[in-house]
Coordinates of C-alpha atoms in Angstrom, one line a residue:
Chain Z
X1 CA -60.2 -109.9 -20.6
X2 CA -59.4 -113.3 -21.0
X3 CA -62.5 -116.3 -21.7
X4 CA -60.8 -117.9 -18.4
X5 CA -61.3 -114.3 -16.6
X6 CA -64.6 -114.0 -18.0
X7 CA -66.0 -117.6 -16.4
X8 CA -63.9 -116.8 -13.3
X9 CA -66.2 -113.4 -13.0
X10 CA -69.8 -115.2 -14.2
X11 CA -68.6 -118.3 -11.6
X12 CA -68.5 -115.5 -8.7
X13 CA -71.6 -113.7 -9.5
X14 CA -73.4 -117.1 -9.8
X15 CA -71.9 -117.9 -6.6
X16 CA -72.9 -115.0 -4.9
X17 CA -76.6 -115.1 -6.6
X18 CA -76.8 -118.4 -4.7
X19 CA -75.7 -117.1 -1.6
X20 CA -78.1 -114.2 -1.0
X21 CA -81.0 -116.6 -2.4
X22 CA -79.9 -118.7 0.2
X23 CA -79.6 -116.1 3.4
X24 CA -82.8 -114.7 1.3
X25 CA -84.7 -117.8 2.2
X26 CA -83.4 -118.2 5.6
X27 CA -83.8 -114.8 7.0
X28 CA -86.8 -113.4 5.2
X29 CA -89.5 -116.1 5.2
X30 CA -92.1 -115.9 2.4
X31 CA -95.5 -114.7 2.8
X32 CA -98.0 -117.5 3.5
X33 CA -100.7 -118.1 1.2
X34 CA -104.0 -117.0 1.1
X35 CA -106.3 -119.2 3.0
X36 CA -110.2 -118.2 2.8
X37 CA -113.3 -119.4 4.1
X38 CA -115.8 -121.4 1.5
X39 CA -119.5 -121.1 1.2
X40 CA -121.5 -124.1 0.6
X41 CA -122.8 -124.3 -3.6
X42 CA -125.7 -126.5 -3.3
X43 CA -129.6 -126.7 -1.8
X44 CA -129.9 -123.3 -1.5
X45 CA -133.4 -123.2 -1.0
X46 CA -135.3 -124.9 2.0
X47 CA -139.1 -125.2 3.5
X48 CA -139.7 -123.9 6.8
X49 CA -138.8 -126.3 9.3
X50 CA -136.1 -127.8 7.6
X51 CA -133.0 -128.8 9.5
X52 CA -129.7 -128.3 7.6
X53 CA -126.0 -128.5 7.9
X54 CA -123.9 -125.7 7.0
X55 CA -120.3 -126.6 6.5
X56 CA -117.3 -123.9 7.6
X57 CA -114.9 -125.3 5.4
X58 CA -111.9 -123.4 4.1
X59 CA -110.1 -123.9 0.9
X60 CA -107.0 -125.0 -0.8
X61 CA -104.9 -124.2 1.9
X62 CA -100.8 -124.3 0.0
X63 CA -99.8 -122.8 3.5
X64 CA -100.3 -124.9 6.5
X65 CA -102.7 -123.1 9.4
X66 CA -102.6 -124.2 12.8
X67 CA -105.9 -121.7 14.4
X68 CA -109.0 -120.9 13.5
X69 CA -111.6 -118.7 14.1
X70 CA -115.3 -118.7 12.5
X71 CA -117.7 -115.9 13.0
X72 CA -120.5 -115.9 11.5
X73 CA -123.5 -113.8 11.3
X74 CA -127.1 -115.4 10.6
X75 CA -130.7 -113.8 10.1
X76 CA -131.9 -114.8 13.3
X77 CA -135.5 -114.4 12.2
X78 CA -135.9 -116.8 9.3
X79 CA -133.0 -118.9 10.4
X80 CA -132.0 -120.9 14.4
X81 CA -128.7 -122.4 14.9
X82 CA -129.4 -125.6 17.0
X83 CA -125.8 -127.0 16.8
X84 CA -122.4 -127.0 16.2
X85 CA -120.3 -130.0 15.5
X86 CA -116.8 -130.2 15.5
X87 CA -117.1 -134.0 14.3
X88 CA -113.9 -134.6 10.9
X89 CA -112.7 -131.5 12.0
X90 CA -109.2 -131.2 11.0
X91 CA -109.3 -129.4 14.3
X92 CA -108.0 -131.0 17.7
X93 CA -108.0 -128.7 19.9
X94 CA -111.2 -126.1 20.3
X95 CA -111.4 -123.0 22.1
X96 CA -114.5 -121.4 22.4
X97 CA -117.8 -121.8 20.8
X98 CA -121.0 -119.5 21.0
X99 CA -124.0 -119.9 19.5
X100 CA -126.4 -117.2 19.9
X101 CA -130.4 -117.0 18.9
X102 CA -130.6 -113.4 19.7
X103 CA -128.8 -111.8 17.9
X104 CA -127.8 -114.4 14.9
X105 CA -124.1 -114.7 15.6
X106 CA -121.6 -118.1 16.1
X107 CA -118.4 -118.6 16.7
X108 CA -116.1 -121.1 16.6
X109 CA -112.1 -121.3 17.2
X110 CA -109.8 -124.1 17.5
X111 CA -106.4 -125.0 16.2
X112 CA -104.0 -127.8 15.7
X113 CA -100.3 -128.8 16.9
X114 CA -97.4 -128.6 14.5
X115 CA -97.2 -129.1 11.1
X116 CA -100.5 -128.0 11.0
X117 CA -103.4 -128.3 8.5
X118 CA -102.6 -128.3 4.4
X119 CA -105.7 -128.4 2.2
X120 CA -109.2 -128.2 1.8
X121 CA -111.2 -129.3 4.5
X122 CA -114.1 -128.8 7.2
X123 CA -113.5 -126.9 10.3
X124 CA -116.7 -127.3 11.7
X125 CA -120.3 -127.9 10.9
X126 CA -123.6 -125.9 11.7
X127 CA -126.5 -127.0 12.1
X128 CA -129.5 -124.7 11.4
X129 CA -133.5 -124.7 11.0
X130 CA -135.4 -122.6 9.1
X131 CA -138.3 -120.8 11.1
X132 CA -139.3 -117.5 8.8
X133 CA -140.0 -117.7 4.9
X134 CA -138.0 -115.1 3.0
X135 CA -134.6 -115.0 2.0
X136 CA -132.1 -115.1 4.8
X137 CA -128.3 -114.0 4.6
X138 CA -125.1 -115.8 6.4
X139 CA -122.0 -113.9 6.4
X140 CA -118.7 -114.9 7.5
X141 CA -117.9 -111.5 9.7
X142 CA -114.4 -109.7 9.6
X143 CA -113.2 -110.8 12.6
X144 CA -112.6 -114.3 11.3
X145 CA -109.4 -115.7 11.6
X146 CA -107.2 -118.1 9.6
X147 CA -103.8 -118.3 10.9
X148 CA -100.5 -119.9 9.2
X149 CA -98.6 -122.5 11.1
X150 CA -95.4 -119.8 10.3
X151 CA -94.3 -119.1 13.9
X152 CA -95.9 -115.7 13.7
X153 CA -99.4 -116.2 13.6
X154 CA -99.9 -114.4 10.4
X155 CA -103.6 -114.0 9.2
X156 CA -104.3 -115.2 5.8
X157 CA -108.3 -114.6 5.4
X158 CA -108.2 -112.1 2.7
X159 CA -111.9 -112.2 1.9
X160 CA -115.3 -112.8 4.1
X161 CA -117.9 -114.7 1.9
X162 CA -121.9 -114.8 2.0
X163 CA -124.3 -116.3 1.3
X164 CA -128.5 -116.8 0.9
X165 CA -130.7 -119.5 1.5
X166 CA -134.1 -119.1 0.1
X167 CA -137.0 -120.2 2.3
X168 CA -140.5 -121.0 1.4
X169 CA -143.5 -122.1 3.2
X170 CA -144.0 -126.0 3.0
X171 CA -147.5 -127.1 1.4
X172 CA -148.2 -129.4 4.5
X173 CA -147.7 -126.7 7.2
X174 CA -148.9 -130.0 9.3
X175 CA -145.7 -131.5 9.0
X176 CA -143.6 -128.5 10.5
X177 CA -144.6 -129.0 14.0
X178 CA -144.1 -132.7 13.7
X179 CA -139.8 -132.6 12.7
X180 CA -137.5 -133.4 15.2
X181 CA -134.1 -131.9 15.7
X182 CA -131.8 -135.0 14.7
X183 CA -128.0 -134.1 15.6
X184 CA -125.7 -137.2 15.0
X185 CA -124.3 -138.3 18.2
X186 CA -121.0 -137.4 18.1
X187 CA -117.7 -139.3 18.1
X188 CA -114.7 -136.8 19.2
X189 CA -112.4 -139.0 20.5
X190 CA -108.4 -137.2 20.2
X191 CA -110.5 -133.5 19.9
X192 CA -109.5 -131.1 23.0
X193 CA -112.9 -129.1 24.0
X194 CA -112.1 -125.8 26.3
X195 CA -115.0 -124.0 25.7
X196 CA -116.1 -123.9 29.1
X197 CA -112.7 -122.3 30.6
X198 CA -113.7 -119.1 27.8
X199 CA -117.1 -118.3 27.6
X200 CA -116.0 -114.3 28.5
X201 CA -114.7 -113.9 24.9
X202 CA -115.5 -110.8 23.3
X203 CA -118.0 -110.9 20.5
X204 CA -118.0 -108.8 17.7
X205 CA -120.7 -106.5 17.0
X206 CA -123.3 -108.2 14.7
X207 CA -123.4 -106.4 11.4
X208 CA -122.6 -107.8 8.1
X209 CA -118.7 -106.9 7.2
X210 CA -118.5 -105.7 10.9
X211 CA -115.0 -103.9 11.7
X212 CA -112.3 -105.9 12.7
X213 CA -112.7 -107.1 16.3
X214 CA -110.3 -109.4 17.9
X215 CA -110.6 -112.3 19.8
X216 CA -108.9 -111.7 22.8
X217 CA -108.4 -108.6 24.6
Chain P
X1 CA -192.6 -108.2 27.2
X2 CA -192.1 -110.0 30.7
X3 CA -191.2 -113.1 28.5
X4 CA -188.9 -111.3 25.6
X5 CA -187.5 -109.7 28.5
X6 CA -187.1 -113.2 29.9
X7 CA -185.8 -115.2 27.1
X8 CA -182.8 -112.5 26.5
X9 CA -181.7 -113.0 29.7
X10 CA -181.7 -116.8 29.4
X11 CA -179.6 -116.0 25.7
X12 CA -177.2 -113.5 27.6
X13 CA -176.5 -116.1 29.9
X14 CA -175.9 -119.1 27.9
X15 CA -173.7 -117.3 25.4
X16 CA -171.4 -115.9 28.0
X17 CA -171.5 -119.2 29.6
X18 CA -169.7 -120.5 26.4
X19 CA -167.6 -117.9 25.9
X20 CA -166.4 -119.1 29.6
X21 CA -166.0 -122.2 28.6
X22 CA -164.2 -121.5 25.6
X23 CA -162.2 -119.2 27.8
X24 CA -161.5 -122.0 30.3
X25 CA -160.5 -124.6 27.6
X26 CA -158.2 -122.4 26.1
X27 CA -155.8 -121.9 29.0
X28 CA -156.0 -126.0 29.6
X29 CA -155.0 -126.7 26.1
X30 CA -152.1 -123.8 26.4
X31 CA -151.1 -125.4 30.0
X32 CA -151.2 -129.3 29.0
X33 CA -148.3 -130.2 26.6
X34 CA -145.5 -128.4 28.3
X35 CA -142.8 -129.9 28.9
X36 CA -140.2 -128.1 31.0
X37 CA -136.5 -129.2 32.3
X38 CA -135.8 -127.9 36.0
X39 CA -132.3 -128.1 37.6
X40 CA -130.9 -126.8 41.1
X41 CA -128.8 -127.4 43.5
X42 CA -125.7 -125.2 45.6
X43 CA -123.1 -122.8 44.1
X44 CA -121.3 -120.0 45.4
X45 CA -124.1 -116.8 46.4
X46 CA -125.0 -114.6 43.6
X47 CA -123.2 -116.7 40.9
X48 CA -124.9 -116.3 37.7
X49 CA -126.4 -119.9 36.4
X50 CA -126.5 -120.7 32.3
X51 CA -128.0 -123.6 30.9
X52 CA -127.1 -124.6 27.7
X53 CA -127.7 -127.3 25.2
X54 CA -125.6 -127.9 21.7
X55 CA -123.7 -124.6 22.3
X56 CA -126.6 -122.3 22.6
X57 CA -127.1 -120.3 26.1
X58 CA -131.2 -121.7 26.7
X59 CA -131.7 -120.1 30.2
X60 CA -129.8 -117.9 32.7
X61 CA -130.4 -117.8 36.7
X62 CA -128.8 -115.7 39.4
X63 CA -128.1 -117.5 42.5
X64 CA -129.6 -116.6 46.2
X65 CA -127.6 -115.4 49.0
X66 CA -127.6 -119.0 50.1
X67 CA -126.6 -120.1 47.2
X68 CA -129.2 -121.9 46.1
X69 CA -129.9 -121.9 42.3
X70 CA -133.0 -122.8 39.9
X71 CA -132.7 -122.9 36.5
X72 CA -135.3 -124.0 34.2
X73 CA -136.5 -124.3 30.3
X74 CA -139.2 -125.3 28.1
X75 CA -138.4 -128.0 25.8
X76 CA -139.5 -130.8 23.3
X77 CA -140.0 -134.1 24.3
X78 CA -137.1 -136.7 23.6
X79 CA -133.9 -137.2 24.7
X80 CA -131.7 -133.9 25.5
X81 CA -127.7 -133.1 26.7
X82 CA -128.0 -130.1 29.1
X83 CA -124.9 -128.3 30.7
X84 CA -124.9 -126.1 33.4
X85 CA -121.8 -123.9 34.9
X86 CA -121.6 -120.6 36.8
X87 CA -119.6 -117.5 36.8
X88 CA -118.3 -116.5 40.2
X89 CA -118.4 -112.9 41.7
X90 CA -115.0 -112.5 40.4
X91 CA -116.4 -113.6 37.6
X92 CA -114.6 -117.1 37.2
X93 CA -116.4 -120.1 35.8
X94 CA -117.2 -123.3 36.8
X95 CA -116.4 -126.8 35.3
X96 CA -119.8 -127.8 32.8
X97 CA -122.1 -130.4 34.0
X98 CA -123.8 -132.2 31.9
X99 CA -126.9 -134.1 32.0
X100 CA -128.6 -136.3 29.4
X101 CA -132.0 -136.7 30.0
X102 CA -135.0 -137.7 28.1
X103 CA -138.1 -135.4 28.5
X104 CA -141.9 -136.6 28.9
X105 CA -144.5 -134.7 27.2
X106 CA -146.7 -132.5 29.4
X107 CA -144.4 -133.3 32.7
X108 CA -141.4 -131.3 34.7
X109 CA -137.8 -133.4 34.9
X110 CA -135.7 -132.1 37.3
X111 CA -132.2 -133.0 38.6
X112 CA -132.1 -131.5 42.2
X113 CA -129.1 -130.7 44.5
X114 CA -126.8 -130.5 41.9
X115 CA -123.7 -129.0 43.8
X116 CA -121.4 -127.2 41.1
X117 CA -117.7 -127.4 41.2
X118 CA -115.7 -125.0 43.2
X119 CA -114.2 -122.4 41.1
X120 CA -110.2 -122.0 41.3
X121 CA -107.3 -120.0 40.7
X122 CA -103.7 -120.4 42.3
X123 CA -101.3 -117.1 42.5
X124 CA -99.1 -119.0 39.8
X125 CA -98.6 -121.8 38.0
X126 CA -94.9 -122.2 37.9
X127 CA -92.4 -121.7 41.1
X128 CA -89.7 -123.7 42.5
X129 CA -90.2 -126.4 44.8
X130 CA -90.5 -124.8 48.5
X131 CA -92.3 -121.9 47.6
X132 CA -96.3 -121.7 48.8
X133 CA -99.0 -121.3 46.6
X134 CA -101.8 -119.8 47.4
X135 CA -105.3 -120.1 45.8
X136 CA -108.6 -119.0 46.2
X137 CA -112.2 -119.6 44.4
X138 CA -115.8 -119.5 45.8
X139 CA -118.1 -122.2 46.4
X140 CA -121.5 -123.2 48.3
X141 CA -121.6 -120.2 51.7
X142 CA -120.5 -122.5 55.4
X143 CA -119.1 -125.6 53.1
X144 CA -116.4 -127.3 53.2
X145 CA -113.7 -127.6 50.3
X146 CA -111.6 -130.3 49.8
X147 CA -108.0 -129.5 47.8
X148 CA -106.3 -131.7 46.2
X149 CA -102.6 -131.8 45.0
X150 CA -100.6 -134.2 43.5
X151 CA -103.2 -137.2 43.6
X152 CA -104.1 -137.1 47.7
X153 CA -106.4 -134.6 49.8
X154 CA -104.0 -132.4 50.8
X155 CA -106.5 -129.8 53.2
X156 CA -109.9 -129.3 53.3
X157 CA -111.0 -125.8 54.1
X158 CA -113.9 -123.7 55.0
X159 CA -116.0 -121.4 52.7
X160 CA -117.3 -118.1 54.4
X161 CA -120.8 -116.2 54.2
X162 CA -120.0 -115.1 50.5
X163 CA -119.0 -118.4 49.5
X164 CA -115.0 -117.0 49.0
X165 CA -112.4 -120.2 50.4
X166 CA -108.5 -119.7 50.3
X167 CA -105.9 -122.2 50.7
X168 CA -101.8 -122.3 50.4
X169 CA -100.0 -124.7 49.5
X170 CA -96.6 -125.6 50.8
X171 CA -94.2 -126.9 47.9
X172 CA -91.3 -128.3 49.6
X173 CA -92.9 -131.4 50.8
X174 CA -93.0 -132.7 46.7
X175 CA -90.6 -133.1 44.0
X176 CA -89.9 -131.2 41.1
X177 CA -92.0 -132.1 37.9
X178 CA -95.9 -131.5 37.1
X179 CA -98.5 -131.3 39.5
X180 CA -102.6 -131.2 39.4
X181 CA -104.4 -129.0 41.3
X182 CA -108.0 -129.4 41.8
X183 CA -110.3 -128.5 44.7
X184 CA -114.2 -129.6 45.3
X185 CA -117.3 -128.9 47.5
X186 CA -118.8 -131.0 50.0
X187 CA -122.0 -130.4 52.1
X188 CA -122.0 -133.0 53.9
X189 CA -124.0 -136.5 53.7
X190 CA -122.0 -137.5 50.9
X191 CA -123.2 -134.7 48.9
X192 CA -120.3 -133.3 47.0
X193 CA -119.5 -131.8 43.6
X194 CA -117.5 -132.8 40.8
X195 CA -113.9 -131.4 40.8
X196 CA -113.2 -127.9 39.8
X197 CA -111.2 -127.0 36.8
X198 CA -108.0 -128.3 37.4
X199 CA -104.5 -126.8 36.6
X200 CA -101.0 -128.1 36.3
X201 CA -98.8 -127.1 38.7
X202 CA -94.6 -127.4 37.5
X203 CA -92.5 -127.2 40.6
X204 CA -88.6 -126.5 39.3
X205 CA -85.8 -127.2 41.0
X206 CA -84.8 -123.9 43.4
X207 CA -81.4 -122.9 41.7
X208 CA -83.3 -122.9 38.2
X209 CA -84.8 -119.4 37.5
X210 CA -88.9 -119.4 37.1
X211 CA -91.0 -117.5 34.7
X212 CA -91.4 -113.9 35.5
X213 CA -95.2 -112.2 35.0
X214 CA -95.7 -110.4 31.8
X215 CA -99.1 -108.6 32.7
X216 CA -100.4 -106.3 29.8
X217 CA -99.8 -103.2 31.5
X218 CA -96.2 -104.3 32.3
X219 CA -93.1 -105.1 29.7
X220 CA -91.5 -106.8 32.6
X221 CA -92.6 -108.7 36.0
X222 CA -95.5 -107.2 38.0
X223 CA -95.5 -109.5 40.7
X224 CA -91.4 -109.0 41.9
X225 CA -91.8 -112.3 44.2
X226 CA -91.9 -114.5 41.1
X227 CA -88.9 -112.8 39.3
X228 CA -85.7 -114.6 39.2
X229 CA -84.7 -113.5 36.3
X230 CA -83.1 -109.8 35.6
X231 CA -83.3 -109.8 31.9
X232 CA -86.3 -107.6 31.0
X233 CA -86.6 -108.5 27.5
X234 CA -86.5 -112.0 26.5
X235 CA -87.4 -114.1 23.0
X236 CA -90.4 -115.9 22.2
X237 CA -88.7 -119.2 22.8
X238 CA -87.7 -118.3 26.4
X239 CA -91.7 -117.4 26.6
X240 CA -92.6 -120.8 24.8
X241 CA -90.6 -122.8 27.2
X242 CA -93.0 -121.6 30.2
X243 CA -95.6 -124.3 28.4
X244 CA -93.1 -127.0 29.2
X245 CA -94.3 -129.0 31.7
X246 CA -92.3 -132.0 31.8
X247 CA -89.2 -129.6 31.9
X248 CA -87.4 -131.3 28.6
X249 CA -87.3 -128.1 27.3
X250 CA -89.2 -129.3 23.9
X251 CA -93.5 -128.6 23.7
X252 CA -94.3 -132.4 22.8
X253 CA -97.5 -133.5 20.9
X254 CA -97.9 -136.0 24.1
X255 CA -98.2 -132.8 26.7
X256 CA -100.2 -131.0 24.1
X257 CA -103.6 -130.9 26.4
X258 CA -101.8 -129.6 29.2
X259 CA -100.3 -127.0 27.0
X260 CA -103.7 -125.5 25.5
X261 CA -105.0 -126.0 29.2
X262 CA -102.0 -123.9 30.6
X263 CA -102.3 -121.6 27.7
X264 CA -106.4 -120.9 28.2
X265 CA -106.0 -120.7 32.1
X266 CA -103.4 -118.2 31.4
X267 CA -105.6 -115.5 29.1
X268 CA -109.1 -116.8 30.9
X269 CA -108.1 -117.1 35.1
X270 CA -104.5 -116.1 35.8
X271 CA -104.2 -113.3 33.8
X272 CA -100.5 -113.7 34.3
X273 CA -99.4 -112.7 30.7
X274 CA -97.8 -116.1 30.3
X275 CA -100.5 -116.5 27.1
X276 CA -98.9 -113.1 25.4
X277 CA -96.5 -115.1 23.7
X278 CA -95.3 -112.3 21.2
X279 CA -94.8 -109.6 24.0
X280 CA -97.5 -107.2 22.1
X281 CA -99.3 -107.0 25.5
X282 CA -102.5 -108.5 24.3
X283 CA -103.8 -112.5 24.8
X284 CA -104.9 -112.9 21.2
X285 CA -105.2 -116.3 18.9
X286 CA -102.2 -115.3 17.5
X287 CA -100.3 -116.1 20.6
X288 CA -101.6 -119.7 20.5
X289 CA -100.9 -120.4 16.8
X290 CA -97.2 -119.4 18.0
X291 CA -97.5 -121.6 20.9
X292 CA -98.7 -124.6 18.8
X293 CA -96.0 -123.8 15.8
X294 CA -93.3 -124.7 18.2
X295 CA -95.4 -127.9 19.3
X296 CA -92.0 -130.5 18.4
X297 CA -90.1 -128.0 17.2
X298 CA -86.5 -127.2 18.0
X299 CA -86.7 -123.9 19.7

């Protein structure tokens, strides 16, 4: 075999690497990445009566995700929600929110047009108060939802993190009855709110690491 | 002895004198400092009433057969955002009303005769331009509802005992293109509600073919009057297009509140299977990440 025959067959090949890579690409899309929920690393401990916010932030999104859905389960003895705010969401358009006392559960889903949302960033914020000392657990619950802008709605939450917030009894138990709930007015101008059209969403059962329930049946 | 016997009498009676003081005090210093928010008004009978404030369900009420509803709570003074809505017998909501109201210590504030919206669902949400539509909802029992189509009053109808009002619509007196539905309640004296959910009616032109029901019991139309179309399977594009309601055949970022509003009155009133985008017979969020990936996107 000649060097000229030689380069004619390794020209070939190449070309024909480059053409499956090519209908590779444009047939069989690639996986998104993984895109989790983050738990907040700071002030972890709190007096009763405190008010505090409790971002649902996700992380590091490489794929772009255009819905979202938060559930979240609280100890609804030590802890109350008293708000949800959807203020520097990267969110515009939200559709459903439930925040309930009972039996320590919230939810919030939302999404965004085309291209999507790429990054780290703040889907929505919580606002709680702490009403029992002890140690009180917030878990994001299996049925949460975090799904790629990739024309198939394909999940990407591959993990459901927790966390504890420590609560003590304040020295000046005279100063509890005295705070205020203080949620910031809100300024939501471009954000889409339908929670009122789907307040019959299904709720998971409350449990920590509850089985997979979905949002709409 | 006459005397011992005498003196603890006297004791008996001053000490449970004091206890029923104490007794007395008690319940006044439990009954001054409340401070409660009352609202009521006229919905359809038997609806069930939820108050809320910042997301959280505060109080619940069932309606009388009249219609008539009270809902109240207990809260802290200062300044407060309530919303009310109610859930039909057929179990359709009403539009939220919200009130901001600021809460004296140790008083009642009530907002009276607050007439709730009309709740509202037309038989479809896409036809061809002289086709009815009809739609129903309930409201306040012997009321009249207003509808309204394309910006003017276009009937105003009569509620019966159980609150249920039905109206059609007659198509081929407007034009092809988008059109807003809304209906609301009127008792007379001025006394109306706010307007009920409203939804966006296309009208196409007759030769083009309309958007068959997908119901999730059904891989093809349930509802054969809606059906032009004989092809039973067709892609998700076809299925995105429904969303279209300026009839460019592209989902623009400009119509993108009319799409999520189609899209949610799809999976929450209709229940017409438009919102199963993927055709895997289930409404899920999956559907509308679909829908919003082809948000000015070539389809």
């Amino acid at each position: 075999m000649t060097d000229r025959t030689k380069k004619k067959i390794i020209l070939v090949v190449l070309l024909l690497l480059g053409l499956i890579l090519i209908i590779w690409r444009r047939f069989i899309p690639s996986s998104p990445q993984p895109v989790n929920f983050i738990v907040p690393t700071h002030e972890h401990t709190h007096v009763v009566g405190d008010i505090f916010t409790f971002p649902i932030e996700i992380k590091n999104s490489n794929s772009p995700v255009n819905a979202v859905q938060a559930d979240l389960s609280f100890d609804a003895l030590r802890l109350q929600a008293i708000a949800i705010s959807t203020q520097g969401s990267f969110a515009t358009i939200f559709l459903d929110e439930v925040i309930d006392n009972r039996r320590g559960f919230i939810r919030l889903t939302g999404g965004l047009p085309n291209p999507g949302y790429q990054g780290s960033g703040v889907f929505g914020t919580v606002y709680f108060r702490t009403i029992a000392p002890g140690k009180a657990e917030i878990h994001f619950l299996e049925s949460c939802q975090i799904l790629a802008n990739d024309g198939r709605g394909t999940n990407t939450v591959t993990h459901f993190p927790h966390t504890s917030i420590e609560i003590q009894v304040h020295e000046d138990s005279a100063k509890l009855s005295n705070d205020t709930v203080i949620v910031p007015q809100e300024d939501n101008a471009g954000q889409i709110k339908l929670f009122d059209r789907t307040d019959k969403l299904p709720e998971p059962a409350i449990a920590p690491h509850a089985s997979h329930s979905p949002l709409f049946h | 002895m006459r005397a011992l016997a005498f003196t603890l009498l006297t004791a008996f009676i001053l000490v449970s004198s004091s206890l029923i003081v104490q007794a007395s005090n008690l319940t006044v210093s439990l009954s001054v400092g409340l401070t409660y928010f009352i609202i009521n008004g006229y919905t359809s009978p038997s609806a069930v009433i939820t108050l809320k404030e910042n997301g959280a369900v505060i109080a619940t009420a069932a309606a009388d057969s009249s219609g008539y509803y009270e809902v109240s709570t207990q809260g802290e003074d200062g300044v407060h955002t309530y919303g009310v809505y109610g859930v039909d017998p057929e179990g359709r909501t009403t539009p939220t009303i919200s009130h901001t109201v600021s809460l004296t210590p140790g008083s009642s504030t009530t907002i009276g005769d607050l007439i709730l919206p009309p709740t509202l669902i037309p038989d479809t949400v896409d036809t061809s331009v002289g086709t009815d539509i009809t739609l129903r909802g309930y409201a306040a029992p012997l009321s009249d509802v207003m509808i309204f189509f394309a910006s003017e009053l276009m009937a105003t109808v009569r509620t019966d005992t159980t609150g249920l009002y039905t109206g059609r619509i007659d198509t081929g007196q407007y034009g092809k293109g988008t059109h807003i539905l809304t209906t609301r309640n009127s008792l007379g004296n001025g006394n109306s509600s706010l307007d009920s959910h409203s939804f966006t009616i296309t009208l196409r032109d007759p030769e083009a073919s309309t958007v068959p029901v997908r119901d999730a019991g059904s891989e093809t139309s349930s509802d054969p009057s809606v059906t032009a179309s004989s092809a039973p399977e067709r892609g998700i594009a076809w299925w995105i297009l429904h969303f279209d309601v300026d009839g460019d055949n592209r989902l623009e970022l400009s119509e993108i509140e009319n799409i999520a509003n189609h899209w949610v009155a799809s999976w929450a009133e209709l229940k017409d299977g438009h919102c199963d985008i993927d055709g895997d017979r289930e409404c899920k969020l999956n559907d509308f990440s679909i829908l919003m990936y082809y948000i000015e996107r070539s389809l």
